């Protein structure tokens, strides 16, 4: 399953607009913990001289969040779902230099 | 007497030199953030004029009323990491002795939120969505830096919504 890209219908409302939910398959989750390598850390430190957006971190967070979503979709796919509703995101600092990105939702079958 | 004078002179030079970097960083940061803020304002106007995303088309509610007539929906998410400049952090530390409004953080946080929403709208436009429902904006402090010193320097904004058309 690893490396395979799955695409499911997702939404953060109670249903998938335009479709009807026929079956609920329970909670699905996906998470990832990431840290940046020290080189990019130094560059981000240099960017801190002027402030504003820290692109290295934005990029890292985006790709990690996509990975978390992918894991959640794999979880849902394994249960035979074709959609996930009420998707939520959570971010937490697990250690200095690392962040956990977590997402969860309800796997459903839609028509 | 001359020893006293030289101590005084050296201490003044020392203070002046140590203030050069924070002040430069503060001034550069102020200039840079003003420029990105004006770019942001321009882009906000453009996206509203082009795609018609006004406040009516993007709501934070998730009721059935807002989903009427939808044929397609997709989850959209955008995250953005911003931080004030080192000089601003230094002067904020000075300012926090007296308390009051911390202007530098105001500007940076406002910029981050608006930029995240703007990117969300751009992404929605790419997918051909005509409106956004159930918009959520989350803020979290992240510390990727290995030292604790810059811990409060970066804030992450996550904006997510369901785009429908």
mmCIF file of C-alpha atoms in Angstrom:
data_model
loop_
_atom_site.group_PDB
_atom_site.id
_atom_site.type_symbol
_atom_site.label_atom_id
_atom_site.label_comp_id
_atom_site.label_asym_id
_atom_site.label_seq_id
_atom_site.Cartn_x
_atom_site.Cartn_y
_atom_site.Cartn_z
ATOM 1 C CA UNK A 1 0.000 0.000 0.000
ATOM 2 C CA UNK A 2 2.922 2.358 0.723
ATOM 3 C CA UNK A 3 3.620 4.767 -2.116
ATOM 4 C CA UNK A 4 0.222 4.248 -3.706
ATOM 5 C CA UNK A 5 -1.738 7.478 -4.076
ATOM 6 C CA UNK A 6 -5.349 7.152 -3.026
ATOM 7 C CA UNK A 7 -7.864 9.890 -3.585
ATOM 8 C CA UNK A 8 -11.109 9.878 -1.661
ATOM 9 C CA UNK A 9 -13.894 12.416 -1.419
ATOM 10 C CA UNK A 10 -13.282 14.555 1.632
ATOM 11 C CA UNK A 11 -15.052 17.413 3.334
ATOM 12 C CA UNK A 12 -15.080 19.113 6.707
ATOM 13 C CA UNK A 13 -18.872 19.307 6.929
ATOM 14 C CA UNK A 14 -21.293 16.591 8.098
ATOM 15 C CA UNK A 15 -21.904 15.272 4.614
ATOM 16 C CA UNK A 16 -20.333 15.407 1.210
ATOM 17 C CA UNK A 17 -22.234 18.148 -0.645
ATOM 18 C CA UNK A 18 -23.991 16.733 -3.699
ATOM 19 C CA UNK A 19 -23.805 13.113 -2.451
ATOM 20 C CA UNK A 20 -25.717 11.045 0.061
ATOM 21 C CA UNK A 21 -24.072 9.181 2.885
ATOM 22 C CA UNK A 22 -25.299 5.574 2.987
ATOM 23 C CA UNK A 23 -23.032 3.982 5.563
ATOM 24 C CA UNK A 24 -20.710 5.141 8.316
ATOM 25 C CA UNK A 25 -17.544 3.165 9.009
ATOM 26 C CA UNK A 26 -16.142 4.941 12.059
ATOM 27 C CA UNK A 27 -13.181 7.085 12.973
ATOM 28 C CA UNK A 28 -10.083 7.156 10.789
ATOM 29 C CA UNK A 29 -6.866 8.912 11.717
ATOM 30 C CA UNK A 30 -3.533 9.770 10.185
ATOM 31 C CA UNK A 31 -0.494 11.381 11.755
ATOM 32 C CA UNK A 32 3.110 12.198 11.074
ATOM 33 C CA UNK A 33 5.970 13.679 13.080
ATOM 34 C CA UNK A 34 8.555 15.685 11.208
ATOM 35 C CA UNK A 35 11.658 17.729 11.833
ATOM 36 C CA UNK A 36 13.667 19.911 9.502
ATOM 37 C CA UNK A 37 17.301 19.240 8.777
ATOM 38 C CA UNK A 38 19.725 21.681 10.294
ATOM 39 C CA UNK A 39 20.765 23.381 7.030
ATOM 40 C CA UNK A 40 17.266 24.615 6.324
ATOM 41 C CA UNK A 41 16.979 25.589 9.960
ATOM 42 C CA UNK A 42 19.914 27.954 9.551
ATOM 43 C CA UNK A 43 18.390 29.445 6.391
ATOM 44 C CA UNK A 44 15.096 29.973 8.183
ATOM 45 C CA UNK A 45 17.074 31.674 10.948
ATOM 46 C CA UNK A 46 18.526 34.039 8.349
ATOM 47 C CA UNK A 47 15.016 34.763 7.072
ATOM 48 C CA UNK A 48 14.155 35.752 10.617
ATOM 49 C CA UNK A 49 16.244 38.911 10.121
ATOM 50 C CA UNK A 50 13.399 40.449 8.117
ATOM 51 C CA UNK A 51 10.530 38.317 9.377
ATOM 52 C CA UNK A 52 7.479 37.516 7.292
ATOM 53 C CA UNK A 53 6.776 34.115 5.814
ATOM 54 C CA UNK A 54 9.230 31.309 6.575
ATOM 55 C CA UNK A 55 8.989 29.367 3.315
ATOM 56 C CA UNK A 56 11.061 26.379 4.432
ATOM 57 C CA UNK A 57 8.670 25.689 7.294
ATOM 58 C CA UNK A 58 5.554 26.330 5.211
ATOM 59 C CA UNK A 59 6.796 23.815 2.663
ATOM 60 C CA UNK A 60 7.609 21.252 5.349
ATOM 61 C CA UNK A 61 4.233 21.634 7.044
ATOM 62 C CA UNK A 62 2.374 21.321 3.762
ATOM 63 C CA UNK A 63 4.119 18.165 2.685
ATOM 64 C CA UNK A 64 3.775 16.592 6.135
ATOM 65 C CA UNK A 65 0.090 17.434 6.289
ATOM 66 C CA UNK A 66 -0.425 15.845 2.900
ATOM 67 C CA UNK A 67 1.315 12.740 4.189
ATOM 68 C CA UNK A 68 -0.951 12.644 7.249
ATOM 69 C CA UNK A 69 -3.980 12.984 4.986
ATOM 70 C CA UNK A 70 -2.648 10.203 2.787
ATOM 71 C CA UNK A 71 -2.310 7.918 5.784
ATOM 72 C CA UNK A 72 -5.848 8.723 6.851
ATOM 73 C CA UNK A 73 -7.096 7.971 3.348
ATOM 74 C CA UNK A 74 -5.256 4.637 3.367
ATOM 75 C CA UNK A 75 -6.946 3.802 6.658
ATOM 76 C CA UNK A 76 -10.352 4.665 5.179
ATOM 77 C CA UNK A 77 -9.630 2.808 1.942
ATOM 78 C CA UNK A 78 -8.725 -0.322 3.887
ATOM 79 C CA UNK A 79 -12.180 -0.240 5.468
ATOM 80 C CA UNK A 80 -13.872 0.014 2.102
ATOM 81 C CA UNK A 81 -14.912 3.654 2.410
ATOM 82 C CA UNK A 82 -15.065 6.021 -0.530
ATOM 83 C CA UNK A 83 -15.322 9.257 1.402
ATOM 84 C CA UNK A 84 -14.313 10.958 4.661
ATOM 85 C CA UNK A 85 -16.501 13.561 6.315
ATOM 86 C CA UNK A 86 -15.838 16.039 9.127
ATOM 87 C CA UNK A 87 -12.093 16.095 8.630
ATOM 88 C CA UNK A 88 -10.246 17.998 11.383
ATOM 89 C CA UNK A 89 -6.598 18.934 11.725
ATOM 90 C CA UNK A 90 -4.511 19.276 14.849
ATOM 91 C CA UNK A 91 -0.918 20.403 15.302
ATOM 92 C CA UNK A 92 1.127 19.792 18.407
ATOM 93 C CA UNK A 93 4.666 20.318 19.513
ATOM 94 C CA UNK A 94 6.001 16.999 20.672
ATOM 95 C CA UNK A 95 9.620 18.056 21.138
ATOM 96 C CA UNK A 96 11.825 21.052 20.408
ATOM 97 C CA UNK A 97 12.537 20.859 16.706
ATOM 98 C CA UNK A 98 9.679 18.515 15.834
ATOM 99 C CA UNK A 99 5.979 18.859 15.258
ATOM 100 C CA UNK A 100 3.187 16.342 15.039
ATOM 101 C CA UNK A 101 0.543 16.848 12.403
ATOM 102 C CA UNK A 102 -2.586 14.889 13.012
ATOM 103 C CA UNK A 103 -5.827 14.609 11.098
ATOM 104 C CA UNK A 104 -8.976 12.655 11.749
ATOM 105 C CA UNK A 105 -12.412 12.153 10.293
ATOM 106 C CA UNK A 106 -15.306 9.766 9.830
ATOM 107 C CA UNK A 107 -15.063 7.236 7.033
ATOM 108 C CA UNK A 108 -18.277 6.896 5.060
ATOM 109 C CA UNK A 109 -19.688 5.228 1.991
ATOM 110 C CA UNK A 110 -21.385 7.740 -0.301
ATOM 111 C CA UNK A 111 -23.464 7.476 -3.427
ATOM 112 C CA UNK B 1 40.410 60.361 35.338
ATOM 113 C CA UNK B 2 41.394 59.272 31.833
ATOM 114 C CA UNK B 3 40.644 55.669 32.817
ATOM 115 C CA UNK B 4 37.112 56.674 33.783
ATOM 116 C CA UNK B 5 36.616 58.504 30.489
ATOM 117 C CA UNK B 6 37.856 55.557 28.468
ATOM 118 C CA UNK B 7 35.562 53.173 30.375
ATOM 119 C CA UNK B 8 32.653 55.504 29.619
ATOM 120 C CA UNK B 9 33.579 55.796 25.931
ATOM 121 C CA UNK B 10 34.040 52.061 25.513
ATOM 122 C CA UNK B 11 30.766 51.277 27.216
ATOM 123 C CA UNK B 12 28.914 53.749 24.998
ATOM 124 C CA UNK B 13 30.545 52.224 21.893
ATOM 125 C CA UNK B 14 29.667 48.750 23.167
ATOM 126 C CA UNK B 15 26.012 49.634 23.670
ATOM 127 C CA UNK B 16 25.830 51.381 20.292
ATOM 128 C CA UNK B 17 27.388 48.415 18.446
ATOM 129 C CA UNK B 18 25.121 45.922 20.171
ATOM 130 C CA UNK B 19 22.077 47.989 19.151
ATOM 131 C CA UNK B 20 23.105 48.198 15.484
ATOM 132 C CA UNK B 21 21.959 44.689 14.586
ATOM 133 C CA UNK B 22 18.545 44.780 16.313
ATOM 134 C CA UNK B 23 17.838 48.205 14.900
ATOM 135 C CA UNK B 24 18.841 47.208 11.351
ATOM 136 C CA UNK B 25 16.766 44.059 11.621
ATOM 137 C CA UNK B 26 13.818 46.030 12.959
ATOM 138 C CA UNK B 27 14.019 48.603 10.167
ATOM 139 C CA UNK B 28 14.491 45.984 7.433
ATOM 140 C CA UNK B 29 11.654 43.932 8.882
ATOM 141 C CA UNK B 30 9.364 46.929 9.007
ATOM 142 C CA UNK B 31 10.126 47.797 5.388
ATOM 143 C CA UNK B 32 9.808 44.214 4.145
ATOM 144 C CA UNK B 33 6.553 43.582 5.998
ATOM 145 C CA UNK B 34 5.024 46.812 4.697
ATOM 146 C CA UNK B 35 5.869 45.749 1.162
ATOM 147 C CA UNK B 36 4.385 42.249 1.514
ATOM 148 C CA UNK B 37 1.320 43.736 3.165
ATOM 149 C CA UNK B 38 0.686 46.097 0.244
ATOM 150 C CA UNK B 39 1.168 43.208 -2.223
ATOM 151 C CA UNK B 40 -1.353 41.216 -0.202
ATOM 152 C CA UNK B 41 -3.910 44.032 -0.334
ATOM 153 C CA UNK B 42 -3.542 44.244 -4.115
ATOM 154 C CA UNK B 43 -3.945 40.491 -4.520
ATOM 155 C CA UNK B 44 -7.006 40.442 -2.291
ATOM 156 C CA UNK B 45 -8.655 43.008 -4.553
ATOM 157 C CA UNK B 46 -7.696 41.030 -7.648
ATOM 158 C CA UNK B 47 -9.049 37.727 -6.348
ATOM 159 C CA UNK B 48 -12.326 39.318 -5.284
ATOM 160 C CA UNK B 49 -12.739 41.022 -8.667
ATOM 161 C CA UNK B 50 -11.778 37.952 -10.685
ATOM 162 C CA UNK B 51 -13.520 35.146 -8.884
ATOM 163 C CA UNK B 52 -16.177 37.005 -6.976
ATOM 164 C CA UNK B 53 -15.245 35.581 -3.594
ATOM 165 C CA UNK B 54 -16.968 37.973 -1.317
ATOM 166 C CA UNK B 55 -18.123 37.371 2.220
ATOM 167 C CA UNK B 56 -21.364 35.780 1.065
ATOM 168 C CA UNK B 57 -19.553 33.047 -0.849
ATOM 169 C CA UNK B 58 -17.293 32.029 2.010
ATOM 170 C CA UNK B 59 -18.959 31.155 5.271
ATOM 171 C CA UNK B 60 -18.035 29.432 8.497
ATOM 172 C CA UNK B 61 -21.314 27.581 8.785
ATOM 173 C CA UNK B 62 -21.940 24.051 7.592
ATOM 174 C CA UNK B 63 -25.741 23.930 7.413
ATOM 175 C CA UNK B 64 -27.691 22.504 4.498
ATOM 176 C CA UNK B 65 -28.657 25.969 3.238
ATOM 177 C CA UNK B 66 -25.131 26.707 2.128
ATOM 178 C CA UNK B 67 -24.849 23.389 0.265
ATOM 179 C CA UNK B 68 -27.933 23.700 -1.924
ATOM 180 C CA UNK B 69 -27.241 22.874 -5.539
ATOM 181 C CA UNK B 70 -23.710 21.606 -4.987
ATOM 182 C CA UNK B 71 -22.481 18.995 -7.457
ATOM 183 C CA UNK B 72 -18.875 18.694 -6.465
ATOM 184 C CA UNK B 73 -17.003 19.211 -3.242
ATOM 185 C CA UNK B 74 -13.407 18.989 -2.130
ATOM 186 C CA UNK B 75 -11.400 19.548 1.026
ATOM 187 C CA UNK B 76 -8.969 22.436 0.756
ATOM 188 C CA UNK B 77 -6.225 23.218 3.221
ATOM 189 C CA UNK B 78 -3.456 25.767 3.325
ATOM 190 C CA UNK B 79 -0.817 26.277 5.957
ATOM 191 C CA UNK B 80 1.538 29.148 6.381
ATOM 192 C CA UNK B 81 4.366 29.781 8.793
ATOM 193 C CA UNK B 82 5.226 33.359 9.699
ATOM 194 C CA UNK B 83 7.457 35.096 12.206
ATOM 195 C CA UNK B 84 8.478 38.618 13.167
ATOM 196 C CA UNK B 85 12.060 39.722 12.624
ATOM 197 C CA UNK B 86 14.729 39.346 15.314
ATOM 198 C CA UNK B 87 14.913 43.096 15.830
ATOM 199 C CA UNK B 88 11.180 43.263 16.329
ATOM 200 C CA UNK B 89 11.401 40.477 18.898
ATOM 201 C CA UNK B 90 14.119 42.422 20.721
ATOM 202 C CA UNK B 91 12.152 45.669 20.759
ATOM 203 C CA UNK B 92 9.017 43.785 21.752
ATOM 204 C CA UNK B 93 10.928 42.440 24.717
ATOM 205 C CA UNK B 94 11.827 46.040 25.637
ATOM 206 C CA UNK B 95 8.214 47.124 25.101
ATOM 207 C CA UNK B 96 6.842 44.301 27.220
ATOM 208 C CA UNK B 97 8.517 45.849 30.267
ATOM 209 C CA UNK B 98 5.920 48.617 30.039
ATOM 210 C CA UNK B 99 3.177 46.514 28.478
ATOM 211 C CA UNK B 100 0.709 47.770 25.917
ATOM 212 C CA UNK B 101 0.092 47.058 22.295
ATOM 213 C CA UNK B 102 2.727 45.029 20.466
ATOM 214 C CA UNK B 103 2.469 46.443 16.980
ATOM 215 C CA UNK B 104 4.988 44.100 15.346
ATOM 216 C CA UNK B 105 3.070 40.973 16.280
ATOM 217 C CA UNK B 106 -0.187 42.631 15.208
ATOM 218 C CA UNK B 107 1.152 43.157 11.719
ATOM 219 C CA UNK B 108 2.746 39.735 11.356
ATOM 220 C CA UNK B 109 -0.257 37.780 12.621
ATOM 221 C CA UNK B 110 -2.682 39.812 10.537
ATOM 222 C CA UNK B 111 -0.525 39.222 7.487
ATOM 223 C CA UNK B 112 -0.341 35.469 8.122
ATOM 224 C CA UNK B 113 -4.071 35.021 8.510
ATOM 225 C CA UNK B 114 -5.009 37.063 5.495
ATOM 226 C CA UNK B 115 -2.373 35.411 3.347
ATOM 227 C CA UNK B 116 -3.623 31.950 4.407
ATOM 228 C CA UNK B 117 -7.190 32.886 3.470
ATOM 229 C CA UNK B 118 -6.018 34.350 0.178
ATOM 230 C CA UNK B 119 -4.169 31.165 -0.717
ATOM 231 C CA UNK B 120 -7.215 29.113 0.247
ATOM 232 C CA UNK B 121 -9.293 31.164 -2.177
ATOM 233 C CA UNK B 122 -6.686 30.800 -4.909
ATOM 234 C CA UNK B 123 -6.690 27.034 -4.379
ATOM 235 C CA UNK B 124 -10.498 27.031 -4.521
ATOM 236 C CA UNK B 125 -10.354 28.913 -7.805
ATOM 237 C CA UNK B 126 -7.939 26.307 -9.197
ATOM 238 C CA UNK B 127 -10.459 23.569 -8.451
ATOM 239 C CA UNK B 128 -13.228 25.669 -9.989
ATOM 240 C CA UNK B 129 -15.101 26.077 -6.730
ATOM 241 C CA UNK B 130 -17.600 28.883 -6.484
ATOM 242 C CA UNK B 131 -17.910 29.034 -2.723
ATOM 243 C CA UNK B 132 -16.217 27.923 0.458
ATOM 244 C CA UNK B 133 -18.141 26.561 3.404
ATOM 245 C CA UNK B 134 -17.144 25.755 6.964
ATOM 246 C CA UNK B 135 -13.933 27.768 6.914
ATOM 247 C CA UNK B 136 -11.721 27.161 9.931
ATOM 248 C CA UNK B 137 -8.529 28.970 10.845
ATOM 249 C CA UNK B 138 -6.214 27.454 13.408
ATOM 250 C CA UNK B 139 -3.160 29.006 14.992
ATOM 251 C CA UNK B 140 -0.327 27.102 16.583
ATOM 252 C CA UNK B 141 3.123 27.940 17.824
ATOM 253 C CA UNK B 142 5.723 25.694 16.264
ATOM 254 C CA UNK B 143 9.334 25.285 17.168
ATOM 255 C CA UNK B 144 11.347 23.626 14.472
ATOM 256 C CA UNK B 145 14.389 25.568 15.516
ATOM 257 C CA UNK B 146 16.725 23.457 17.617
ATOM 258 C CA UNK B 147 17.255 26.250 20.089
ATOM 259 C CA UNK B 148 14.556 27.429 22.450
ATOM 260 C CA UNK B 149 15.472 31.051 21.838
ATOM 261 C CA UNK B 150 13.502 31.401 18.626
ATOM 262 C CA UNK B 151 10.590 29.323 19.900
ATOM 263 C CA UNK B 152 8.139 32.171 20.027
ATOM 264 C CA UNK B 153 9.327 33.434 16.664
ATOM 265 C CA UNK B 154 7.248 31.218 14.412
ATOM 266 C CA UNK B 155 3.515 30.843 14.252
ATOM 267 C CA UNK B 156 1.668 28.497 11.947
ATOM 268 C CA UNK B 157 -1.713 29.323 10.456
ATOM 269 C CA UNK B 158 -3.817 26.563 9.028
ATOM 270 C CA UNK B 159 -6.908 27.462 7.042
ATOM 271 C CA UNK B 160 -9.191 24.722 5.812
ATOM 272 C CA UNK B 161 -12.586 24.609 4.208
ATOM 273 C CA UNK B 162 -14.824 22.614 1.921
ATOM 274 C CA UNK B 163 -15.003 24.059 -1.555
ATOM 275 C CA UNK B 164 -18.177 23.451 -3.531
ATOM 276 C CA UNK B 165 -19.400 24.162 -7.021
#
